[in-house]
Amino acid sequence: MTDIHPDLTDTEWSFETTAVQTGIPRGLGQTVGVPIHQAAAFQFTTLEEAQDEFARNQGLSYARLQNPTVRALEERLTALEGGAATVALSSGQAATLTAILSVCRAGDHVASTASLFGGSAGLLNNILPLMGISATLTDNTPDAIESVMQPNTRLVWAETIGNPAGDLPDLSALAEVAHAHGALLGIDNTWGGVGYLCRPLDFGADIVAHSLTKWAGGHGSVMGGSVTVGTRHDLTRNPIYTDGGENSVLSQRGAAALAWRQRWLGAHQMGMTLGPQNAFLLAQGLETLALRLARESETALALAEWLEAQPQVGRVSYPGLPSSPWYALAQKYLHGGFGAVLTFEVPDPAAFLSRLQVIRIAPNLGDTRTLVVHPWTTTHGRLPEAARRAAGVTPQTIRMSVGLESLEDLQADLAQAL
Ligand SMILES: *Cc1c(COP(=O)(O)O)cnc(C)c1O
């Protein structure tokens, strides 16, 4: 076990203060907000400086690797998640792929859950096998994950809140299972709101990934993703890091090995780099995330309670409802709200959707506007029927990401559409 940058983790600032203050230097003439550095390359004044930077890749040279605007966003994400380091990338998919490849190579295995974002399931089922990496998707309980662990399992991968079922894994128990097998626990914390609702690193996770496209950006206007590593993780049983003895990645990079490899893979080598304009929008989005997600969670809970009382509505799933099988885990792992997403069943989804006048049909989450989809035929439509049902999707299911409209207007729209 290694402690890296412990100074970053014991900030006494709240989420709200961190979100608006981190990543902006103080000083005469400095911008008050995050400035946009619209530049592909950065200068050296001597050959020695250039050689040093190319050897270490720690500073600024070429924007595929690092850009000051992207770095400001990364500092903010690291602080909000209580981690050691972050690499920001061009999308959530780029982040998931980078997180997995940072600890897996040909011949390795990932243990994951069936209750996953469709694109993540696609990576595990379709893309990783192209590289000789296998994955098993099972229930998100610690027992189910334990039963699929193999000697070559390097990563356990799950989501803070499953999409769209609203199911929560027991994070601490999953961390124990992963670590007992010498694997790491990676959590897609997109639905955890970049640490606002949940900080998986505090519960034993080693890696958190995000689609910043959702609540971080928060306005449905920009794509992005990120991978943050925690301050403690054990790589001594992963040959990617230990092969080569004194020349191994672990010997060479020490406690920063995992963060180094993620930037090297995702940005430097694969080029899934985030642009400075998008980094600016995402950093700005983070500044209001707490306000938005608190309000959206409040409205989502009120709508879930109201929907549960409507005779035309079938099963309502929301982790903040006492009727949810995940209510106890939600009490343990979430704070500040239960999130902005709920699902409910209506008898005739096509008719229901066509009658909506405020709520829009669109496949995004975390927008300021309330958005709905029919997962059975859209977001999860390419999965086999059994996999769709395992993810909590039926032909009647509607998934709703609650925005910032008033509760009264949303409730009235749902009432007339029902
Ligand atoms: C949207 C989403 C992703 C993928 O992110 P993109 O930014 O669309 O690439 C991954 N995980 C979860 C939970 C998501 O909701």
CSV table of C-alpha atoms and ligand atoms in Angstrom, one decimal:
chain,number,residue,atom,x,y,z
A,1,MET,CA,0.0,0.0,0.0
A,2,THR,CA,1.2,3.5,-0.8
A,3,ASP,CA,0.1,6.9,0.2
A,4,ILE,CA,0.4,9.5,-2.6
A,5,HIS,CA,-0.2,13.2,-2.3
A,6,PRO,CA,-1.9,12.9,1.1
A,7,ASP,CA,-2.1,16.7,1.3
A,8,LEU,CA,-4.8,16.7,-1.4
A,9,THR,CA,-7.1,14.5,0.6
A,10,ASP,CA,-7.3,16.3,3.9
A,11,THR,CA,-8.7,19.6,2.7
A,12,GLU,CA,-11.2,20.9,5.1
A,13,TRP,CA,-13.2,22.6,2.5
A,14,SER,CA,-16.8,21.5,1.8
A,15,PHE,CA,-17.9,20.1,-1.6
A,16,GLU,CA,-19.5,23.5,-2.4
A,17,THR,CA,-16.3,25.5,-1.6
A,18,THR,CA,-14.0,23.1,-3.3
A,19,ALA,CA,-16.2,23.2,-6.4
A,20,VAL,CA,-15.8,26.9,-6.9
A,21,GLN,CA,-12.4,27.6,-5.5
A,22,THR,CA,-10.1,24.8,-6.6
A,23,GLY,CA,-7.9,25.0,-9.8
A,24,ILE,CA,-7.6,28.8,-9.8
A,25,PRO,CA,-4.3,30.3,-8.6
A,26,ARG,CA,-4.5,33.4,-6.4
A,27,GLY,CA,-2.4,36.4,-7.4
A,28,LEU,CA,-2.2,39.8,-9.0
A,29,GLY,CA,-3.7,39.8,-12.4
A,30,GLN,CA,-4.9,36.2,-12.3
A,31,THR,CA,-8.3,35.5,-13.7
A,32,VAL,CA,-11.0,35.0,-11.0
A,33,GLY,CA,-12.5,32.0,-12.9
A,34,VAL,CA,-10.8,29.2,-14.9
A,35,PRO,CA,-9.2,30.7,-18.0
A,36,ILE,CA,-9.3,29.0,-21.4
A,37,HIS,CA,-5.8,28.2,-22.8
A,38,GLN,CA,-6.5,27.8,-26.5
A,39,ALA,CA,-3.2,26.3,-27.4
A,40,ALA,CA,-1.8,23.1,-28.8
A,41,ALA,CA,1.8,23.6,-27.7
A,42,PHE,CA,3.8,25.2,-25.0
A,43,GLN,CA,7.3,26.8,-25.2
A,44,PHE,CA,10.7,25.9,-23.8
A,45,THR,CA,13.5,28.4,-23.6
A,46,THR,CA,16.4,25.8,-23.7
A,47,LEU,CA,17.1,22.4,-25.1
A,48,GLU,CA,17.6,21.1,-21.5
A,49,GLU,CA,14.1,22.2,-20.5
A,50,ALA,CA,12.6,20.4,-23.5
A,51,GLN,CA,14.6,17.2,-22.8
A,52,ASP,CA,13.7,17.2,-19.2
A,53,GLU,CA,10.0,17.6,-20.0
A,54,PHE,CA,10.0,14.9,-22.6
A,55,ALA,CA,11.7,12.5,-20.1
A,56,ARG,CA,9.3,13.2,-17.3
A,57,ASN,CA,6.0,14.3,-18.9
A,58,GLN,CA,5.0,16.2,-15.8
A,59,GLY,CA,4.5,19.7,-17.2
A,60,LEU,CA,3.4,21.3,-20.4
A,61,SER,CA,4.7,20.5,-23.8
A,62,TYR,CA,1.9,19.4,-26.2
A,63,ALA,CA,-1.9,19.7,-25.5
A,64,ARG,CA,-2.6,16.0,-26.2
A,65,LEU,CA,-0.9,15.3,-22.9
A,66,GLN,CA,-1.7,18.4,-20.8
A,67,ASN,CA,-3.3,21.8,-21.1
A,68,PRO,CA,-3.6,24.3,-18.2
A,69,THR,CA,-7.5,24.6,-18.6
A,70,VAL,CA,-7.8,20.8,-18.5
A,71,ARG,CA,-5.4,20.7,-15.6
A,72,ALA,CA,-7.6,23.1,-13.6
A,73,LEU,CA,-10.6,20.8,-14.2
A,74,GLU,CA,-8.5,17.8,-13.2
A,75,GLU,CA,-7.5,19.5,-9.9
A,76,ARG,CA,-11.1,20.2,-9.1
A,77,LEU,CA,-12.2,16.7,-9.8
A,78,THR,CA,-9.4,15.2,-7.7
A,79,ALA,CA,-10.4,17.4,-4.8
A,80,LEU,CA,-14.1,16.7,-5.1
A,81,GLU,CA,-13.6,12.9,-5.2
A,82,GLY,CA,-10.9,13.0,-2.4
A,83,GLY,CA,-8.4,11.3,-4.7
A,84,ALA,CA,-4.7,11.6,-5.6
A,85,ALA,CA,-4.8,12.5,-9.3
A,86,THR,CA,-7.2,12.7,-12.3
A,87,VAL,CA,-6.9,12.5,-16.1
A,88,ALA,CA,-9.8,14.3,-17.9
A,89,LEU,CA,-10.7,12.8,-21.3
A,90,SER,CA,-13.0,13.4,-24.2
A,91,SER,CA,-16.0,11.3,-23.0
A,92,GLY,CA,-17.2,8.9,-20.4
A,93,GLN,CA,-16.5,6.0,-22.8
A,94,ALA,CA,-12.9,7.2,-23.1
A,95,ALA,CA,-12.7,7.2,-19.3
A,96,THR,CA,-14.1,3.7,-18.8
A,97,LEU,CA,-11.8,2.3,-21.4
A,98,THR,CA,-8.8,4.0,-19.9
A,99,ALA,CA,-9.6,2.9,-16.4
A,100,ILE,CA,-10.0,-0.8,-17.5
A,101,LEU,CA,-6.8,-0.8,-19.7
A,102,SER,CA,-4.8,0.8,-16.9
A,103,VAL,CA,-5.0,-2.5,-14.9
A,104,CYS,CA,-5.8,-5.1,-17.6
A,105,ARG,CA,-3.9,-6.5,-20.6
A,106,ALA,CA,-4.4,-9.6,-22.9
A,107,GLY,CA,-5.2,-12.6,-20.8
A,108,ASP,CA,-6.8,-10.6,-17.9
A,109,HIS,CA,-10.4,-10.6,-16.7
A,110,VAL,CA,-12.9,-8.1,-15.4
A,111,ALA,CA,-15.7,-9.0,-12.9
A,112,SER,CA,-18.6,-6.7,-13.3
A,113,THR,CA,-22.4,-6.3,-12.9
A,114,ALA,CA,-25.3,-6.7,-15.3
A,115,SER,CA,-26.7,-3.4,-14.1
A,116,LEU,CA,-24.5,-1.2,-16.2
A,117,PHE,CA,-24.7,1.8,-18.5
A,118,GLY,CA,-25.2,0.3,-22.0
A,119,GLY,CA,-22.0,1.7,-23.4
A,120,SER,CA,-20.0,0.2,-20.6
A,121,ALA,CA,-21.6,-3.2,-21.1
A,122,GLY,CA,-20.7,-2.7,-24.8
A,123,LEU,CA,-17.0,-2.1,-24.0
A,124,LEU,CA,-16.9,-5.1,-21.7
A,125,ASN,CA,-18.7,-7.5,-24.1
A,126,ASN,CA,-17.5,-6.3,-27.5
A,127,ILE,CA,-14.3,-4.2,-27.3
A,128,LEU,CA,-12.2,-5.8,-24.6
A,129,PRO,CA,-12.4,-9.2,-26.2
A,130,LEU,CA,-10.8,-7.7,-29.3
A,131,MET,CA,-7.8,-7.1,-27.0
A,132,GLY,CA,-7.9,-10.5,-25.3
A,133,ILE,CA,-9.5,-9.3,-22.1
A,134,SER,CA,-12.6,-11.1,-20.9
A,135,ALA,CA,-15.4,-9.9,-18.6
A,136,THR,CA,-18.1,-11.6,-16.6
A,137,LEU,CA,-21.3,-9.6,-15.9
A,138,THR,CA,-23.3,-10.9,-12.9
A,139,ASP,CA,-25.4,-9.5,-10.0
A,140,ASN,CA,-23.9,-6.6,-8.1
A,141,THR,CA,-24.0,-8.4,-4.8
A,142,PRO,CA,-20.6,-9.2,-3.1
A,143,ASP,CA,-21.4,-13.0,-3.2
A,144,ALA,CA,-22.2,-12.9,-6.9
A,145,ILE,CA,-19.0,-11.0,-7.7
A,146,GLU,CA,-17.0,-13.3,-5.4
A,147,SER,CA,-18.3,-16.3,-7.4
A,148,VAL,CA,-16.9,-15.0,-10.7
A,149,MET,CA,-13.5,-13.9,-9.5
A,150,GLN,CA,-10.6,-15.7,-11.3
A,151,PRO,CA,-6.9,-15.8,-10.7
A,152,ASN,CA,-6.5,-13.3,-13.6
A,153,THR,CA,-9.2,-10.9,-12.4
A,154,ARG,CA,-7.5,-7.5,-12.2
A,155,LEU,CA,-10.6,-5.3,-11.8
A,156,VAL,CA,-14.1,-5.3,-10.2
A,157,TRP,CA,-16.2,-2.7,-12.0
A,158,ALA,CA,-19.6,-1.4,-10.9
A,159,GLU,CA,-21.7,1.8,-10.8
A,160,THR,CA,-22.6,3.8,-7.7
A,161,ILE,CA,-26.2,3.6,-8.8
A,162,GLY,CA,-27.1,1.2,-11.5
A,163,ASN,CA,-28.6,2.5,-14.8
A,164,PRO,CA,-31.5,2.5,-15.0
A,165,ALA,CA,-32.7,0.2,-12.1
A,166,GLY,CA,-31.5,2.5,-9.4
A,167,ASP,CA,-29.8,-0.4,-7.6
A,168,LEU,CA,-26.8,0.2,-5.3
A,169,PRO,CA,-23.9,-2.2,-4.8
A,170,ASP,CA,-22.4,-2.5,-1.3
A,171,LEU,CA,-19.2,-0.6,-2.0
A,172,SER,CA,-17.2,-1.5,1.1
A,173,ALA,CA,-18.0,-5.2,0.6
A,174,LEU,CA,-17.1,-5.1,-3.1
A,175,ALA,CA,-13.8,-3.5,-2.2
A,176,GLU,CA,-13.1,-6.3,0.2
A,177,VAL,CA,-13.8,-9.0,-2.4
A,178,ALA,CA,-11.6,-7.2,-5.0
A,179,HIS,CA,-8.7,-6.6,-2.7
A,180,ALA,CA,-8.8,-10.2,-1.3
A,181,HIS,CA,-8.1,-11.4,-4.9
A,182,GLY,CA,-5.4,-8.8,-5.5
A,183,ALA,CA,-7.7,-6.9,-7.9
A,184,LEU,CA,-8.7,-3.2,-7.7
A,185,LEU,CA,-12.2,-1.8,-7.4
A,186,GLY,CA,-13.3,0.7,-10.1
A,187,ILE,CA,-16.5,2.6,-9.7
A,188,ASP,CA,-18.3,4.5,-12.4
A,189,ASN,CA,-19.5,7.4,-10.2
A,190,THR,CA,-21.4,9.3,-12.8
A,191,TRP,CA,-24.7,9.0,-10.9
A,192,GLY,CA,-22.9,9.8,-7.7
A,193,GLY,CA,-22.5,13.4,-9.0
A,194,VAL,CA,-18.7,13.7,-8.9
A,195,GLY,CA,-18.6,13.1,-5.2
A,196,TYR,CA,-21.6,15.2,-4.3
A,197,LEU,CA,-23.9,12.2,-3.5
A,198,CYS,CA,-21.2,9.6,-2.9
A,199,ARG,CA,-17.4,9.4,-2.8
A,200,PRO,CA,-16.5,5.8,-3.6
A,201,LEU,CA,-12.8,6.3,-2.7
A,202,ASP,CA,-13.9,6.9,0.9
A,203,PHE,CA,-15.4,3.3,0.9
A,204,GLY,CA,-12.4,1.4,-0.4
A,205,ALA,CA,-12.7,2.0,-4.2
A,206,ASP,CA,-9.3,2.5,-5.9
A,207,ILE,CA,-10.5,4.1,-9.2
A,208,VAL,CA,-13.5,6.3,-10.0
A,209,ALA,CA,-14.6,7.2,-13.5
A,210,HIS,CA,-17.2,9.7,-14.7
A,211,SER,CA,-19.1,10.7,-17.7
A,212,LEU,CA,-18.7,14.4,-17.1
A,213,THR,CA,-21.3,14.8,-19.9
A,214,LYS,CA,-24.0,14.3,-17.3
A,215,TRP,CA,-24.2,16.2,-13.9
A,216,ALA,CA,-20.7,17.8,-14.1
A,217,GLY,CA,-21.4,19.7,-17.3
A,218,GLY,CA,-25.0,19.8,-16.1
A,219,HIS,CA,-26.6,21.7,-19.0
A,220,GLY,CA,-26.6,19.0,-21.8
A,221,SER,CA,-24.1,21.1,-23.7
A,222,VAL,CA,-20.7,19.3,-23.6
A,223,MET,CA,-19.1,15.8,-23.6
A,224,GLY,CA,-16.3,14.7,-21.3
A,225,GLY,CA,-15.0,12.0,-19.0
A,226,SER,CA,-12.5,11.5,-16.2
A,227,VAL,CA,-10.6,8.9,-14.2
A,228,THR,CA,-9.5,9.6,-10.7
A,229,VAL,CA,-7.2,7.4,-8.6
A,230,GLY,CA,-7.4,7.1,-4.9
A,231,THR,CA,-4.5,7.7,-2.5
A,232,ARG,CA,-4.1,4.0,-1.6
A,233,HIS,CA,-4.0,1.1,-3.9
A,234,ASP,CA,-2.1,-2.1,-4.1
A,235,LEU,CA,-0.6,-2.9,-7.5
A,236,THR,CA,2.0,-5.4,-6.2
A,237,ARG,CA,-0.1,-8.4,-7.5
A,238,ASN,CA,-0.6,-7.0,-11.0
A,239,PRO,CA,2.1,-8.1,-13.5
A,240,ILE,CA,1.6,-4.9,-15.7
A,241,TYR,CA,3.1,-3.0,-12.8
A,242,THR,CA,5.6,-5.6,-11.4
A,243,ASP,CA,7.1,-7.2,-14.6
A,244,GLY,CA,10.6,-6.2,-15.2
A,245,GLY,CA,11.9,-6.1,-11.6
A,246,GLU,CA,13.9,-2.9,-11.1
A,247,ASN,CA,12.6,-1.5,-14.4
A,248,SER,CA,9.0,-2.3,-13.7
A,249,VAL,CA,6.4,0.5,-13.8
A,250,LEU,CA,6.0,0.2,-10.1
A,251,SER,CA,9.7,0.6,-9.4
A,252,GLN,CA,10.1,3.5,-11.8
A,253,ARG,CA,6.9,5.4,-11.0
A,254,GLY,CA,6.3,4.4,-7.4
A,255,ALA,CA,3.0,5.6,-5.8
A,256,ALA,CA,2.1,7.6,-8.9
A,257,ALA,CA,2.3,4.5,-11.2
A,258,LEU,CA,-1.5,4.1,-11.7
A,259,ALA,CA,-2.2,7.8,-12.4
A,260,TRP,CA,0.8,8.0,-14.7
A,261,ARG,CA,-0.4,5.0,-16.7
A,262,GLN,CA,-3.9,6.3,-17.1
A,263,ARG,CA,-2.7,9.6,-18.5
A,264,TRP,CA,-0.2,7.8,-20.7
A,265,LEU,CA,-2.9,5.4,-22.1
A,266,GLY,CA,-5.9,7.7,-22.4
A,267,ALA,CA,-4.4,11.0,-23.4
A,268,HIS,CA,-0.8,10.5,-24.5
A,269,GLN,CA,-1.1,7.3,-26.5
A,270,MET,CA,-4.7,6.8,-27.4
A,271,GLY,CA,-5.4,10.6,-27.9
A,272,MET,CA,-8.8,10.7,-26.2
A,273,THR,CA,-7.9,14.2,-25.1
A,274,LEU,CA,-10.3,16.8,-23.8
A,275,GLY,CA,-10.2,20.2,-25.5
A,276,PRO,CA,-9.8,23.4,-23.5
A,277,GLN,CA,-13.2,24.9,-24.4
A,278,ASN,CA,-14.9,21.7,-23.1
A,279,ALA,CA,-12.7,21.6,-20.0
A,280,PHE,CA,-13.8,25.2,-19.3
A,281,LEU,CA,-17.5,24.4,-19.6
A,282,LEU,CA,-17.1,21.3,-17.4
A,283,ALA,CA,-15.1,23.2,-14.7
A,284,GLN,CA,-17.9,25.9,-14.8
A,285,GLY,CA,-20.6,23.2,-14.6
A,286,LEU,CA,-19.0,21.8,-11.4
A,287,GLU,CA,-19.4,25.2,-9.7
A,288,THR,CA,-23.2,24.8,-9.6
A,289,LEU,CA,-23.4,21.0,-9.3
A,290,ALA,CA,-24.2,20.9,-5.6
A,291,LEU,CA,-27.1,23.4,-6.1
A,292,ARG,CA,-28.5,21.5,-9.1
A,293,LEU,CA,-28.2,18.0,-7.8
A,294,ALA,CA,-29.7,18.9,-4.4
A,295,ARG,CA,-32.7,20.5,-6.1
A,296,GLU,CA,-33.0,17.8,-8.7
A,297,SER,CA,-32.9,15.1,-6.0
A,298,GLU,CA,-35.6,16.9,-4.0
A,299,THR,CA,-37.9,17.1,-7.1
A,300,ALA,CA,-37.1,13.5,-8.1
A,301,LEU,CA,-38.1,12.2,-4.6
A,302,ALA,CA,-41.4,14.2,-4.7
A,303,LEU,CA,-42.2,12.9,-8.2
A,304,ALA,CA,-41.3,9.3,-7.2
A,305,GLU,CA,-43.6,9.5,-4.2
A,306,TRP,CA,-46.4,11.0,-6.3
A,307,LEU,CA,-46.0,8.4,-9.1
A,308,GLU,CA,-46.1,5.6,-6.7
A,309,ALA,CA,-49.6,6.7,-5.6
A,310,GLN,CA,-51.0,6.9,-9.2
A,311,PRO,CA,-53.1,3.8,-10.0
A,312,GLN,CA,-52.1,3.9,-13.8
A,313,VAL,CA,-48.4,3.6,-12.9
A,314,GLY,CA,-46.6,0.3,-12.4
A,315,ARG,CA,-43.4,-0.2,-10.5
A,316,VAL,CA,-41.5,3.0,-9.5
A,317,SER,CA,-37.8,2.5,-8.8
A,318,TYR,CA,-35.9,5.3,-6.9
A,319,PRO,CA,-33.3,4.6,-4.2
A,320,GLY,CA,-34.9,7.3,-2.0
A,321,LEU,CA,-38.2,5.4,-1.7
A,322,PRO,CA,-38.6,3.2,1.3
A,323,SER,CA,-40.1,0.6,-1.1
A,324,SER,CA,-36.8,0.4,-2.9
A,325,PRO,CA,-34.8,-2.8,-2.2
A,326,TRP,CA,-31.7,-0.5,-2.2
A,327,TYR,CA,-33.1,2.0,0.3
A,328,ALA,CA,-30.8,0.7,3.2
A,329,LEU,CA,-27.7,0.9,1.0
A,330,ALA,CA,-28.8,4.3,-0.3
A,331,GLN,CA,-29.0,5.5,3.4
A,332,LYS,CA,-25.5,4.2,4.0
A,333,TYR,CA,-23.7,5.4,0.8
A,334,LEU,CA,-25.6,8.5,-0.4
A,335,HIS,CA,-25.8,11.9,1.2
A,336,GLY,CA,-27.3,15.2,0.1
A,337,GLY,CA,-30.1,13.4,-1.9
A,338,PHE,CA,-30.8,10.2,-3.7
A,339,GLY,CA,-30.1,11.4,-7.2
A,340,ALA,CA,-32.0,12.8,-10.1
A,341,VAL,CA,-33.0,9.6,-11.9
A,342,LEU,CA,-36.1,7.4,-11.4
A,343,THR,CA,-37.8,4.8,-13.5
A,344,PHE,CA,-41.5,4.0,-13.6
A,345,GLU,CA,-43.8,1.7,-15.7
A,346,VAL,CA,-46.7,3.0,-17.8
A,347,PRO,CA,-49.2,0.8,-19.6
A,348,ASP,CA,-48.6,2.4,-23.1
A,349,PRO,CA,-45.1,4.1,-23.3
A,350,ALA,CA,-45.6,5.3,-26.9
A,351,ALA,CA,-48.8,7.1,-26.1
A,352,PHE,CA,-47.5,8.5,-22.8
A,353,LEU,CA,-44.3,9.9,-24.4
A,354,SER,CA,-46.2,11.5,-27.3
A,355,ARG,CA,-48.4,13.4,-24.9
A,356,LEU,CA,-45.6,15.1,-22.9
A,357,GLN,CA,-45.4,18.9,-23.3
A,358,VAL,CA,-42.7,20.0,-20.8
A,359,ILE,CA,-40.6,16.9,-20.4
A,360,ARG,CA,-38.5,16.1,-23.5
A,361,ILE,CA,-37.6,12.7,-25.0
A,362,ALA,CA,-33.8,12.5,-25.2
A,363,PRO,CA,-31.1,10.0,-24.2
A,364,ASN,CA,-29.1,12.2,-21.8
A,365,LEU,CA,-28.9,12.5,-18.0
A,366,GLY,CA,-28.1,15.4,-15.7
A,367,ASP,CA,-29.4,18.1,-18.0
A,368,THR,CA,-31.1,21.2,-16.6
A,369,ARG,CA,-34.2,20.0,-18.5
A,370,THR,CA,-36.2,16.9,-17.5
A,371,LEU,CA,-35.5,14.2,-20.1
A,372,VAL,CA,-37.2,10.8,-20.6
A,373,VAL,CA,-36.3,7.7,-22.6
A,374,HIS,CA,-37.8,4.3,-23.3
A,375,PRO,CA,-34.8,2.1,-22.4
A,376,TRP,CA,-36.3,-1.1,-23.8
A,377,THR,CA,-36.2,0.2,-27.4
A,378,THR,CA,-33.4,2.8,-27.2
A,379,THR,CA,-30.5,3.0,-24.6
A,380,HIS,CA,-30.7,-0.7,-23.8
A,381,GLY,CA,-32.3,-1.8,-27.1
A,382,ARG,CA,-29.2,-3.6,-28.4
A,383,LEU,CA,-28.8,-5.9,-25.4
A,384,PRO,CA,-30.4,-9.4,-25.4
A,385,GLU,CA,-33.8,-9.5,-23.7
A,386,ALA,CA,-32.5,-11.3,-20.7
A,387,ALA,CA,-29.8,-8.7,-20.2
A,388,ARG,CA,-32.4,-5.9,-20.5
A,389,ARG,CA,-34.5,-7.5,-17.8
A,390,ALA,CA,-31.4,-8.1,-15.6
A,391,ALA,CA,-30.7,-4.4,-15.9
A,392,GLY,CA,-34.2,-3.7,-14.5
A,393,VAL,CA,-35.8,-2.7,-17.9
A,394,THR,CA,-39.2,-3.9,-19.1
A,395,PRO,CA,-41.2,-2.9,-22.2
A,396,GLN,CA,-43.2,-0.6,-19.9
A,397,THR,CA,-40.2,1.2,-18.3
A,398,ILE,CA,-39.7,4.9,-18.6
A,399,ARG,CA,-36.4,6.4,-17.4
A,400,MET,CA,-36.6,10.0,-16.3
A,401,SER,CA,-33.7,12.4,-15.5
A,402,VAL,CA,-35.2,15.2,-13.5
A,403,GLY,CA,-34.1,18.8,-14.3
A,404,LEU,CA,-34.6,22.2,-12.8
A,405,GLU,CA,-38.2,22.9,-13.8
A,406,SER,CA,-40.7,23.4,-10.9
A,407,LEU,CA,-42.2,20.4,-9.3
A,408,GLU,CA,-45.7,21.7,-10.1
A,409,ASP,CA,-45.1,21.9,-13.8
A,410,LEU,CA,-43.5,18.5,-14.0
A,411,GLN,CA,-46.2,16.8,-12.0
A,412,ALA,CA,-48.9,18.5,-14.1
A,413,ASP,CA,-47.2,17.3,-17.3
A,414,LEU,CA,-46.9,13.7,-16.1
A,415,ALA,CA,-50.6,13.8,-14.9
A,416,GLN,CA,-52.0,14.9,-18.2
A,417,ALA,CA,-49.8,12.4,-20.1
A,418,LEU,CA,-50.9,9.5,-17.9
B,1,LIG,C1,-23.4,8.4,-20.1
B,1,LIG,C2,-22.7,7.5,-19.2
B,1,LIG,C3,-21.4,6.9,-19.6
B,1,LIG,C4,-20.7,7.3,-20.9
B,1,LIG,O1,-20.4,8.6,-21.0
B,1,LIG,P1,-20.3,9.4,-22.4
B,1,LIG,O2,-19.9,10.8,-21.9
B,1,LIG,O3,-21.6,9.4,-23.0
B,1,LIG,O4,-19.3,8.8,-23.2
B,1,LIG,C5,-20.8,6.0,-18.8
B,1,LIG,N1,-21.4,5.7,-17.6
B,1,LIG,C6,-22.6,6.2,-17.2
B,1,LIG,C7,-23.1,5.7,-15.9
B,1,LIG,C8,-23.3,7.1,-18.0
B,1,LIG,O5,-24.4,7.5,-17.6
